[in-house]
């Protein structure tokens, strides 16, 4: 496996997209319950004051650098970090190869109807894909046994959970053994983009590492979260030895 580098107490795998996909496929073949976390700057900052979240991230079998900030931080601290492995793109790569491997996918999360639209999009893009179930992310504690039973009965190889961080990572960790899914991934806004509810940044903004700015401009409710970025830069700089 690749080198793991530590950023603000979180161990992140220095992987390329191809290596991340290959490792995910090996996890599926192993048939043991495992999780993949996709971490950006905001998540790393959260881990500095949320001990449970930090522990959950460090317990994941694979932690990929989702975000230009994560890649910058690793390099600023003197580590090799080959590239950004965006969570959305990682999901698409896994969905793309799932039909040929007869893999089963479950989509859990987002607002009512969004996962169904994401399912339809995936079925249109990836002919033969087997999405064995969907469930929205609006639920109470008393609904959890039913949700867990639905997922377990569907026997997915890959569980995509779009509940937003840190909820999705904590939820997957809490039910990891019970769900017994070979690969579970917290995927944030992936279903929203697939469903067409939220637009993704143009390619040039992705290449310029400005996707975070595009999201803030598109969703003013996220603008307040931008204040976390200078703090993240400062915390990374302070941690540099």
Short mmCIF file of N, CA and C in Angstrom, two decimals, residues 52-222:
data_model
loop_
_atom_site.label_atom_id
_atom_site.label_comp_id
_atom_site.label_asym_id
_atom_site.label_seq_id
_atom_site.Cartn_x
_atom_site.Cartn_y
_atom_site.Cartn_z
N UNK A 52 -13.68 12.20 17.97
CA UNK A 52 -14.38 11.04 17.42
C UNK A 52 -14.21 10.98 15.90
N UNK A 53 -14.36 12.13 15.27
CA UNK A 53 -14.23 12.19 13.81
C UNK A 53 -12.81 11.82 13.39
N UNK A 54 -11.82 12.35 14.10
CA UNK A 54 -10.42 12.02 13.79
C UNK A 54 -10.19 10.51 13.91
N UNK A 55 -10.73 9.93 14.96
CA UNK A 55 -10.57 8.49 15.17
C UNK A 55 -11.22 7.68 14.05
N UNK A 56 -12.40 8.12 13.62
CA UNK A 56 -13.12 7.44 12.54
C UNK A 56 -12.30 7.50 11.24
N UNK A 57 -11.78 8.68 10.93
CA UNK A 57 -10.98 8.83 9.71
C UNK A 57 -9.74 7.94 9.76
N UNK A 58 -9.08 7.91 10.90
CA UNK A 58 -7.86 7.13 11.00
C UNK A 58 -8.10 5.63 11.03
N UNK A 59 -9.34 5.23 11.27
CA UNK A 59 -9.68 3.81 11.26
C UNK A 59 -10.09 3.32 9.87
N UNK A 60 -10.28 4.25 8.93
CA UNK A 60 -10.70 3.88 7.57
C UNK A 60 -9.57 3.12 6.87
N UNK A 61 -9.96 2.17 6.03
CA UNK A 61 -8.96 1.38 5.30
C UNK A 61 -8.23 2.20 4.23
N UNK A 62 -8.91 3.23 3.72
CA UNK A 62 -8.31 4.10 2.71
C UNK A 62 -8.82 5.51 2.94
N UNK A 63 -7.90 6.48 2.98
CA UNK A 63 -8.25 7.89 3.13
C UNK A 63 -7.62 8.64 1.97
N UNK A 64 -8.46 9.15 1.06
CA UNK A 64 -7.92 9.79 -0.15
C UNK A 64 -7.97 11.31 -0.03
N UNK A 65 -7.04 12.00 -0.70
CA UNK A 65 -6.96 13.46 -0.65
C UNK A 65 -7.97 14.13 -1.57
N UNK A 66 -9.17 14.34 -1.07
CA UNK A 66 -10.24 14.96 -1.86
C UNK A 66 -10.19 16.47 -1.61
N UNK A 67 -9.54 17.18 -2.47
CA UNK A 67 -9.47 18.63 -2.30
C UNK A 67 -8.06 19.14 -2.49
N UNK A 68 -7.96 20.30 -3.15
CA UNK A 68 -6.66 20.92 -3.40
C UNK A 68 -5.97 21.27 -2.08
N UNK A 69 -6.76 21.60 -1.06
CA UNK A 69 -6.19 21.96 0.23
C UNK A 69 -5.44 20.81 0.87
N UNK A 70 -5.98 19.60 0.73
CA UNK A 70 -5.33 18.42 1.30
C UNK A 70 -4.00 18.16 0.61
N UNK A 71 -4.00 18.27 -0.72
CA UNK A 71 -2.77 18.06 -1.48
C UNK A 71 -1.74 19.14 -1.12
N UNK A 72 -2.20 20.39 -1.05
CA UNK A 72 -1.30 21.49 -0.68
C UNK A 72 -0.69 21.25 0.69
N UNK A 73 -1.53 20.86 1.65
CA UNK A 73 -1.06 20.66 3.02
C UNK A 73 0.02 19.59 3.08
N UNK A 74 -0.21 18.48 2.40
CA UNK A 74 0.76 17.38 2.40
C UNK A 74 2.10 17.87 1.84
N UNK A 75 2.04 18.57 0.74
CA UNK A 75 3.28 19.05 0.10
C UNK A 75 3.96 20.13 0.94
N UNK A 76 3.16 20.98 1.58
CA UNK A 76 3.70 22.03 2.44
C UNK A 76 4.45 21.41 3.63
N UNK A 77 3.97 20.25 4.08
CA UNK A 77 4.59 19.57 5.20
C UNK A 77 5.76 18.69 4.77
N UNK A 78 6.05 18.70 3.46
CA UNK A 78 7.22 17.99 2.97
C UNK A 78 6.97 16.57 2.49
N UNK A 79 5.70 16.22 2.34
CA UNK A 79 5.37 14.87 1.89
C UNK A 79 5.12 14.83 0.38
N UNK A 80 5.28 13.64 -0.18
CA UNK A 80 4.89 13.41 -1.57
C UNK A 80 3.39 13.14 -1.61
N UNK A 81 2.66 13.88 -2.43
CA UNK A 81 1.22 13.63 -2.62
C UNK A 81 0.98 13.79 -4.11
N UNK A 82 0.83 12.67 -4.84
CA UNK A 82 0.83 12.73 -6.30
C UNK A 82 -0.27 13.56 -6.93
N UNK A 83 -1.49 13.47 -6.40
CA UNK A 83 -2.59 14.20 -7.02
C UNK A 83 -3.81 14.22 -6.12
N UNK A 84 -4.75 15.06 -6.48
CA UNK A 84 -6.04 15.08 -5.82
C UNK A 84 -6.86 13.88 -6.30
N UNK A 85 -7.51 13.21 -5.38
CA UNK A 85 -8.42 12.12 -5.72
C UNK A 85 -9.81 12.55 -5.27
N UNK A 86 -10.52 13.24 -6.15
CA UNK A 86 -11.83 13.78 -5.80
C UNK A 86 -12.83 12.66 -5.55
N UNK A 87 -13.59 12.80 -4.47
CA UNK A 87 -14.56 11.77 -4.12
C UNK A 87 -15.56 11.50 -5.23
N UNK A 88 -16.04 12.58 -5.86
CA UNK A 88 -17.01 12.41 -6.96
C UNK A 88 -16.40 11.58 -8.09
N UNK A 89 -15.17 11.89 -8.45
CA UNK A 89 -14.52 11.18 -9.55
C UNK A 89 -14.22 9.73 -9.17
N UNK A 90 -13.84 9.50 -7.92
CA UNK A 90 -13.58 8.13 -7.47
C UNK A 90 -14.85 7.29 -7.57
N UNK A 91 -15.97 7.86 -7.16
CA UNK A 91 -17.25 7.15 -7.27
C UNK A 91 -17.56 6.81 -8.72
N UNK A 92 -17.35 7.76 -9.61
CA UNK A 92 -17.65 7.50 -11.03
C UNK A 92 -16.75 6.39 -11.59
N UNK A 93 -15.49 6.38 -11.19
CA UNK A 93 -14.58 5.32 -11.66
C UNK A 93 -15.05 3.95 -11.17
N UNK A 94 -15.52 3.88 -9.92
CA UNK A 94 -15.99 2.61 -9.38
C UNK A 94 -17.30 2.17 -10.04
N UNK A 95 -18.18 3.14 -10.29
CA UNK A 95 -19.45 2.81 -10.97
C UNK A 95 -19.20 2.34 -12.39
N UNK A 96 -18.20 2.92 -13.02
CA UNK A 96 -17.89 2.60 -14.42
C UNK A 96 -17.49 1.14 -14.59
N UNK A 97 -16.72 0.63 -13.64
CA UNK A 97 -16.23 -0.75 -13.77
C UNK A 97 -17.12 -1.77 -13.07
N UNK A 98 -18.11 -1.30 -12.32
CA UNK A 98 -18.98 -2.22 -11.57
C UNK A 98 -19.74 -3.22 -12.45
N UNK A 99 -20.30 -2.80 -13.60
CA UNK A 99 -21.06 -3.77 -14.41
C UNK A 99 -20.24 -4.98 -14.84
N UNK A 100 -19.02 -4.75 -15.29
CA UNK A 100 -18.17 -5.85 -15.76
C UNK A 100 -17.82 -6.81 -14.64
N UNK A 101 -17.85 -6.33 -13.39
CA UNK A 101 -17.51 -7.16 -12.25
C UNK A 101 -18.75 -7.66 -11.51
N UNK A 102 -19.93 -7.38 -12.08
CA UNK A 102 -21.21 -7.80 -11.48
C UNK A 102 -21.34 -7.33 -10.03
N UNK A 103 -20.87 -6.11 -9.77
CA UNK A 103 -20.93 -5.57 -8.41
C UNK A 103 -22.27 -4.89 -8.16
N UNK A 104 -22.70 -4.96 -6.91
CA UNK A 104 -23.99 -4.42 -6.48
C UNK A 104 -23.76 -3.11 -5.71
N UNK A 105 -24.56 -2.09 -6.03
CA UNK A 105 -24.38 -0.76 -5.45
C UNK A 105 -25.64 -0.35 -4.69
N UNK A 106 -25.46 0.27 -3.51
CA UNK A 106 -26.58 0.85 -2.77
C UNK A 106 -26.30 2.33 -2.58
N UNK A 107 -27.31 3.18 -2.87
CA UNK A 107 -27.18 4.63 -2.73
C UNK A 107 -28.05 5.11 -1.57
N UNK A 108 -27.40 5.66 -0.54
CA UNK A 108 -28.10 6.07 0.68
C UNK A 108 -27.76 7.53 0.98
N UNK A 109 -28.81 8.36 1.04
CA UNK A 109 -28.58 9.74 1.44
C UNK A 109 -29.21 10.78 0.53
N UNK A 110 -28.90 12.04 0.82
CA UNK A 110 -29.43 13.22 0.12
C UNK A 110 -30.94 13.38 0.37
N UNK A 111 -31.51 14.41 -0.21
CA UNK A 111 -32.93 14.72 -0.02
C UNK A 111 -33.80 13.68 -0.73
N UNK A 112 -35.07 13.57 -0.32
CA UNK A 112 -35.97 12.61 -0.97
C UNK A 112 -35.98 12.77 -2.49
N UNK A 113 -35.81 11.65 -3.17
CA UNK A 113 -35.86 11.65 -4.63
C UNK A 113 -34.51 11.82 -5.31
N UNK A 114 -33.53 12.38 -4.61
CA UNK A 114 -32.23 12.66 -5.23
C UNK A 114 -31.47 11.38 -5.54
N UNK A 115 -31.45 10.44 -4.60
CA UNK A 115 -30.74 9.18 -4.84
C UNK A 115 -31.36 8.42 -6.01
N UNK A 116 -32.68 8.53 -6.16
CA UNK A 116 -33.35 7.86 -7.28
C UNK A 116 -32.92 8.48 -8.61
N UNK A 117 -32.78 9.80 -8.62
CA UNK A 117 -32.32 10.48 -9.84
C UNK A 117 -30.86 10.13 -10.14
N UNK A 118 -30.05 10.04 -9.08
CA UNK A 118 -28.65 9.65 -9.25
C UNK A 118 -28.57 8.23 -9.79
N UNK A 119 -29.44 7.36 -9.31
CA UNK A 119 -29.51 5.98 -9.80
C UNK A 119 -29.83 5.95 -11.28
N UNK A 120 -30.83 6.73 -11.69
CA UNK A 120 -31.21 6.79 -13.10
C UNK A 120 -30.06 7.31 -13.96
N UNK A 121 -29.33 8.30 -13.44
CA UNK A 121 -28.19 8.84 -14.17
C UNK A 121 -27.11 7.78 -14.34
N UNK A 122 -26.83 7.06 -13.26
CA UNK A 122 -25.81 6.01 -13.33
C UNK A 122 -26.21 4.91 -14.31
N UNK A 123 -27.48 4.56 -14.32
CA UNK A 123 -27.96 3.52 -15.23
C UNK A 123 -27.87 3.97 -16.68
N UNK A 124 -27.99 5.27 -16.89
CA UNK A 124 -27.86 5.82 -18.24
C UNK A 124 -26.39 5.87 -18.67
N UNK A 125 -25.50 6.20 -17.73
CA UNK A 125 -24.09 6.33 -18.05
C UNK A 125 -23.36 5.00 -18.14
N UNK A 126 -23.71 4.08 -17.23
CA UNK A 126 -22.95 2.84 -17.09
C UNK A 126 -23.87 1.64 -17.34
N UNK A 127 -23.96 1.28 -18.60
CA UNK A 127 -24.90 0.23 -19.01
C UNK A 127 -24.65 -1.07 -18.25
N UNK A 128 -25.74 -1.61 -17.71
CA UNK A 128 -25.66 -2.88 -17.00
C UNK A 128 -25.38 -2.75 -15.51
N UNK A 129 -25.25 -1.51 -15.02
CA UNK A 129 -24.95 -1.34 -13.61
C UNK A 129 -26.12 -1.84 -12.76
N UNK A 130 -25.78 -2.45 -11.62
CA UNK A 130 -26.80 -3.05 -10.76
C UNK A 130 -26.89 -2.28 -9.45
N UNK A 131 -27.78 -1.28 -9.43
CA UNK A 131 -28.01 -0.51 -8.21
C UNK A 131 -29.19 -1.15 -7.48
N UNK A 132 -28.87 -1.81 -6.38
CA UNK A 132 -29.83 -2.71 -5.73
C UNK A 132 -30.73 -2.02 -4.72
N UNK A 133 -30.50 -0.72 -4.48
CA UNK A 133 -31.37 -0.02 -3.55
C UNK A 133 -31.00 1.43 -3.40
N UNK A 134 -32.01 2.24 -3.01
CA UNK A 134 -31.79 3.65 -2.69
C UNK A 134 -32.59 3.98 -1.42
N UNK A 135 -32.12 4.98 -0.71
CA UNK A 135 -32.83 5.44 0.48
C UNK A 135 -32.39 6.87 0.75
N UNK A 136 -33.32 7.78 0.99
CA UNK A 136 -32.92 9.16 1.25
C UNK A 136 -32.28 9.29 2.63
N UNK A 137 -31.64 10.43 2.85
CA UNK A 137 -30.88 10.63 4.08
C UNK A 137 -31.62 11.31 5.20
N UNK A 138 -32.94 11.41 5.07
CA UNK A 138 -33.75 12.05 6.11
C UNK A 138 -34.35 10.96 7.00
N UNK A 139 -33.81 10.84 8.21
CA UNK A 139 -34.28 9.77 9.10
C UNK A 139 -34.03 10.13 10.55
N UNK A 140 -34.77 9.47 11.43
CA UNK A 140 -34.58 9.61 12.87
C UNK A 140 -33.90 8.35 13.39
N UNK A 141 -33.48 8.40 14.63
CA UNK A 141 -32.79 7.25 15.23
C UNK A 141 -33.64 5.99 15.16
N UNK A 142 -34.95 6.17 15.34
CA UNK A 142 -35.83 4.99 15.33
C UNK A 142 -35.95 4.35 13.95
N UNK A 143 -35.54 5.08 12.91
CA UNK A 143 -35.60 4.53 11.55
C UNK A 143 -34.37 3.69 11.20
N UNK A 144 -33.33 3.79 11.99
CA UNK A 144 -32.07 3.16 11.63
C UNK A 144 -32.13 1.64 11.49
N UNK A 145 -32.80 0.92 12.39
CA UNK A 145 -32.87 -0.54 12.20
C UNK A 145 -33.46 -0.93 10.84
N UNK A 146 -34.48 -0.20 10.40
CA UNK A 146 -35.11 -0.49 9.11
C UNK A 146 -34.13 -0.19 7.95
N UNK A 147 -33.41 0.93 8.07
CA UNK A 147 -32.44 1.30 7.03
C UNK A 147 -31.32 0.25 6.95
N UNK A 148 -30.82 -0.13 8.11
CA UNK A 148 -29.74 -1.12 8.15
C UNK A 148 -30.21 -2.45 7.56
N UNK A 149 -31.44 -2.84 7.90
CA UNK A 149 -31.99 -4.09 7.36
C UNK A 149 -32.13 -4.00 5.84
N UNK A 150 -32.59 -2.85 5.34
CA UNK A 150 -32.74 -2.67 3.89
C UNK A 150 -31.40 -2.82 3.18
N UNK A 151 -30.37 -2.19 3.74
CA UNK A 151 -29.04 -2.28 3.13
C UNK A 151 -28.51 -3.71 3.18
N UNK A 152 -28.61 -4.33 4.36
CA UNK A 152 -28.10 -5.69 4.52
C UNK A 152 -28.80 -6.67 3.58
N UNK A 153 -30.11 -6.53 3.45
CA UNK A 153 -30.88 -7.44 2.61
C UNK A 153 -30.55 -7.26 1.13
N UNK A 154 -30.07 -6.07 0.78
CA UNK A 154 -29.73 -5.79 -0.62
C UNK A 154 -28.36 -6.37 -1.00
N UNK A 155 -27.56 -6.72 0.03
CA UNK A 155 -26.23 -7.32 -0.17
C UNK A 155 -25.35 -6.54 -1.16
N UNK A 156 -25.15 -5.24 -0.91
CA UNK A 156 -24.30 -4.48 -1.84
C UNK A 156 -22.82 -4.78 -1.66
N UNK A 157 -22.07 -4.61 -2.74
CA UNK A 157 -20.61 -4.67 -2.66
C UNK A 157 -20.06 -3.29 -2.30
N UNK A 158 -20.80 -2.25 -2.72
CA UNK A 158 -20.40 -0.87 -2.46
C UNK A 158 -21.61 -0.11 -1.91
N UNK A 159 -21.42 0.54 -0.77
CA UNK A 159 -22.44 1.40 -0.18
C UNK A 159 -21.96 2.84 -0.26
N UNK A 160 -22.73 3.68 -0.93
CA UNK A 160 -22.42 5.10 -1.05
C UNK A 160 -23.35 5.86 -0.11
N UNK A 161 -22.78 6.58 0.85
CA UNK A 161 -23.57 7.29 1.84
C UNK A 161 -23.38 8.80 1.70
N UNK A 162 -24.44 9.49 1.34
CA UNK A 162 -24.38 10.94 1.13
C UNK A 162 -25.16 11.65 2.23
N UNK A 163 -24.56 11.71 3.41
CA UNK A 163 -25.22 12.33 4.57
C UNK A 163 -24.52 13.61 5.00
N UNK A 164 -23.45 13.99 4.29
CA UNK A 164 -22.66 15.13 4.71
C UNK A 164 -21.71 14.73 5.82
N UNK A 165 -20.55 15.39 5.87
CA UNK A 165 -19.60 15.05 6.95
C UNK A 165 -19.91 15.91 8.16
N UNK A 166 -19.63 15.47 9.38
CA UNK A 166 -19.02 14.19 9.73
C UNK A 166 -20.04 13.08 9.92
N UNK A 167 -21.33 13.40 9.68
CA UNK A 167 -22.38 12.42 9.96
C UNK A 167 -22.19 11.13 9.19
N UNK A 168 -21.87 11.25 7.88
CA UNK A 168 -21.78 10.03 7.07
C UNK A 168 -20.63 9.13 7.54
N UNK A 169 -19.48 9.72 7.86
CA UNK A 169 -18.35 8.92 8.31
C UNK A 169 -18.63 8.27 9.66
N UNK A 170 -19.23 9.04 10.57
CA UNK A 170 -19.54 8.48 11.90
C UNK A 170 -20.60 7.39 11.81
N UNK A 171 -21.60 7.60 10.94
CA UNK A 171 -22.67 6.61 10.79
C UNK A 171 -22.12 5.31 10.22
N UNK A 172 -21.31 5.42 9.19
CA UNK A 172 -20.73 4.22 8.58
C UNK A 172 -19.84 3.47 9.57
N UNK A 173 -19.07 4.21 10.37
CA UNK A 173 -18.20 3.58 11.36
C UNK A 173 -19.00 2.88 12.44
N UNK A 174 -20.07 3.53 12.89
CA UNK A 174 -20.89 2.96 13.97
C UNK A 174 -21.57 1.66 13.55
N UNK A 175 -21.90 1.54 12.26
CA UNK A 175 -22.65 0.36 11.79
C UNK A 175 -21.82 -0.53 10.87
N UNK A 176 -20.52 -0.32 10.86
CA UNK A 176 -19.64 -1.03 9.92
C UNK A 176 -19.78 -2.55 10.00
N UNK A 177 -19.64 -3.08 11.19
CA UNK A 177 -19.69 -4.54 11.37
C UNK A 177 -21.07 -5.09 11.04
N UNK A 178 -22.09 -4.37 11.50
CA UNK A 178 -23.47 -4.83 11.29
C UNK A 178 -23.85 -4.82 9.81
N UNK A 179 -23.46 -3.77 9.10
CA UNK A 179 -23.79 -3.66 7.68
C UNK A 179 -23.04 -4.72 6.86
N UNK A 180 -21.78 -4.97 7.25
CA UNK A 180 -20.97 -6.01 6.60
C UNK A 180 -20.84 -5.80 5.09
N UNK A 181 -20.65 -4.54 4.69
CA UNK A 181 -20.49 -4.20 3.26
C UNK A 181 -18.99 -4.13 2.95
N UNK A 182 -18.53 -4.76 1.88
CA UNK A 182 -17.10 -4.75 1.57
C UNK A 182 -16.49 -3.35 1.47
N UNK A 183 -17.19 -2.41 0.83
CA UNK A 183 -16.68 -1.04 0.72
C UNK A 183 -17.81 -0.04 0.94
N UNK A 184 -17.66 0.79 1.96
CA UNK A 184 -18.60 1.88 2.23
C UNK A 184 -17.85 3.19 2.10
N UNK A 185 -18.48 4.17 1.43
CA UNK A 185 -17.82 5.45 1.18
C UNK A 185 -18.77 6.59 1.52
N UNK A 186 -18.30 7.56 2.29
CA UNK A 186 -19.04 8.79 2.49
C UNK A 186 -18.82 9.69 1.28
N UNK A 187 -19.91 10.04 0.59
CA UNK A 187 -19.75 10.71 -0.72
C UNK A 187 -20.30 12.13 -0.78
N UNK A 188 -20.67 12.70 0.37
CA UNK A 188 -21.06 14.12 0.39
C UNK A 188 -22.13 14.47 -0.62
N UNK A 189 -21.81 15.43 -1.51
CA UNK A 189 -22.79 15.94 -2.48
C UNK A 189 -22.81 15.20 -3.81
N UNK A 190 -22.21 14.02 -3.88
CA UNK A 190 -22.11 13.29 -5.15
C UNK A 190 -23.47 13.04 -5.80
N UNK A 191 -24.46 12.61 -5.01
CA UNK A 191 -25.78 12.33 -5.59
C UNK A 191 -26.41 13.60 -6.15
N UNK A 192 -26.21 14.72 -5.44
CA UNK A 192 -26.79 15.99 -5.88
C UNK A 192 -26.25 16.38 -7.25
N UNK A 193 -24.94 16.17 -7.45
CA UNK A 193 -24.34 16.49 -8.75
C UNK A 193 -24.85 15.52 -9.81
N UNK A 194 -24.86 14.24 -9.50
CA UNK A 194 -25.34 13.24 -10.47
C UNK A 194 -26.79 13.48 -10.86
N UNK A 195 -27.60 13.91 -9.89
CA UNK A 195 -29.03 14.13 -10.12
C UNK A 195 -29.30 15.45 -10.84
N UNK A 196 -28.27 16.31 -10.95
CA UNK A 196 -28.46 17.60 -11.59
C UNK A 196 -29.01 18.66 -10.66
N UNK A 197 -29.06 18.35 -9.36
CA UNK A 197 -29.55 19.31 -8.37
C UNK A 197 -28.51 20.40 -8.14
N UNK A 198 -27.24 20.01 -8.18
CA UNK A 198 -26.12 20.93 -7.99
C UNK A 198 -25.16 20.75 -9.16
N UNK A 199 -24.69 21.86 -9.72
CA UNK A 199 -23.72 21.79 -10.81
C UNK A 199 -22.32 21.64 -10.26
N UNK A 200 -21.48 20.93 -11.00
CA UNK A 200 -20.08 20.82 -10.64
C UNK A 200 -19.32 21.94 -11.33
N UNK A 201 -18.19 22.31 -10.75
CA UNK A 201 -17.38 23.38 -11.34
C UNK A 201 -16.92 23.00 -12.74
N UNK A 202 -16.79 24.00 -13.63
CA UNK A 202 -16.25 23.71 -14.96
C UNK A 202 -14.85 23.10 -14.85
N UNK A 203 -14.45 22.37 -15.88
CA UNK A 203 -13.16 21.68 -15.86
C UNK A 203 -11.99 22.63 -15.57
N UNK A 204 -12.06 23.86 -16.16
CA UNK A 204 -10.94 24.77 -15.97
C UNK A 204 -10.81 25.18 -14.51
N UNK A 205 -11.95 25.29 -13.81
CA UNK A 205 -11.89 25.65 -12.39
C UNK A 205 -11.39 24.47 -11.56
N UNK A 206 -11.76 23.25 -11.97
CA UNK A 206 -11.23 22.07 -11.29
C UNK A 206 -9.71 22.01 -11.45
N UNK A 207 -9.25 22.24 -12.69
CA UNK A 207 -7.80 22.18 -12.94
C UNK A 207 -7.06 23.29 -12.21
N UNK A 208 -7.73 24.45 -12.05
CA UNK A 208 -7.11 25.58 -11.35
C UNK A 208 -7.26 25.47 -9.84
N UNK A 209 -7.84 24.34 -9.39
CA UNK A 209 -8.03 24.10 -7.95
C UNK A 209 -8.96 25.13 -7.32
N UNK A 210 -9.99 25.52 -8.08
CA UNK A 210 -10.94 26.53 -7.59
C UNK A 210 -12.36 25.98 -7.44
N UNK A 211 -12.48 24.66 -7.35
CA UNK A 211 -13.81 24.07 -7.23
C UNK A 211 -14.51 24.53 -5.96
N UNK A 212 -13.74 24.72 -4.89
CA UNK A 212 -14.30 25.19 -3.62
C UNK A 212 -14.93 26.57 -3.78
N UNK A 213 -14.32 27.43 -4.60
CA UNK A 213 -14.84 28.77 -4.83
C UNK A 213 -16.13 28.71 -5.64
N UNK A 214 -16.16 27.83 -6.62
CA UNK A 214 -17.36 27.67 -7.44
C UNK A 214 -18.54 27.24 -6.57
N UNK A 215 -18.30 26.29 -5.68
CA UNK A 215 -19.38 25.81 -4.81
C UNK A 215 -19.89 26.92 -3.91
N UNK A 216 -18.97 27.75 -3.41
CA UNK A 216 -19.36 28.85 -2.53
C UNK A 216 -20.19 29.90 -3.28
N UNK A 217 -19.83 30.17 -4.52
CA UNK A 217 -20.56 31.14 -5.33
C UNK A 217 -21.93 30.61 -5.71
N UNK A 218 -21.99 29.29 -5.97
CA UNK A 218 -23.24 28.66 -6.40
C UNK A 218 -24.20 28.47 -5.23
N UNK A 219 -23.62 28.20 -4.05
CA UNK A 219 -24.42 27.96 -2.85
C UNK A 219 -23.99 28.95 -1.76
N UNK A 220 -24.61 30.13 -1.73
CA UNK A 220 -24.21 31.15 -0.74
C UNK A 220 -24.25 30.64 0.70
N UNK A 221 -25.08 29.63 0.95
CA UNK A 221 -25.15 29.08 2.31
C UNK A 221 -23.82 28.47 2.74
N UNK A 222 -22.97 28.13 1.75
CA UNK A 222 -21.66 27.55 2.05
C UNK A 222 -20.60 28.61 2.28
#
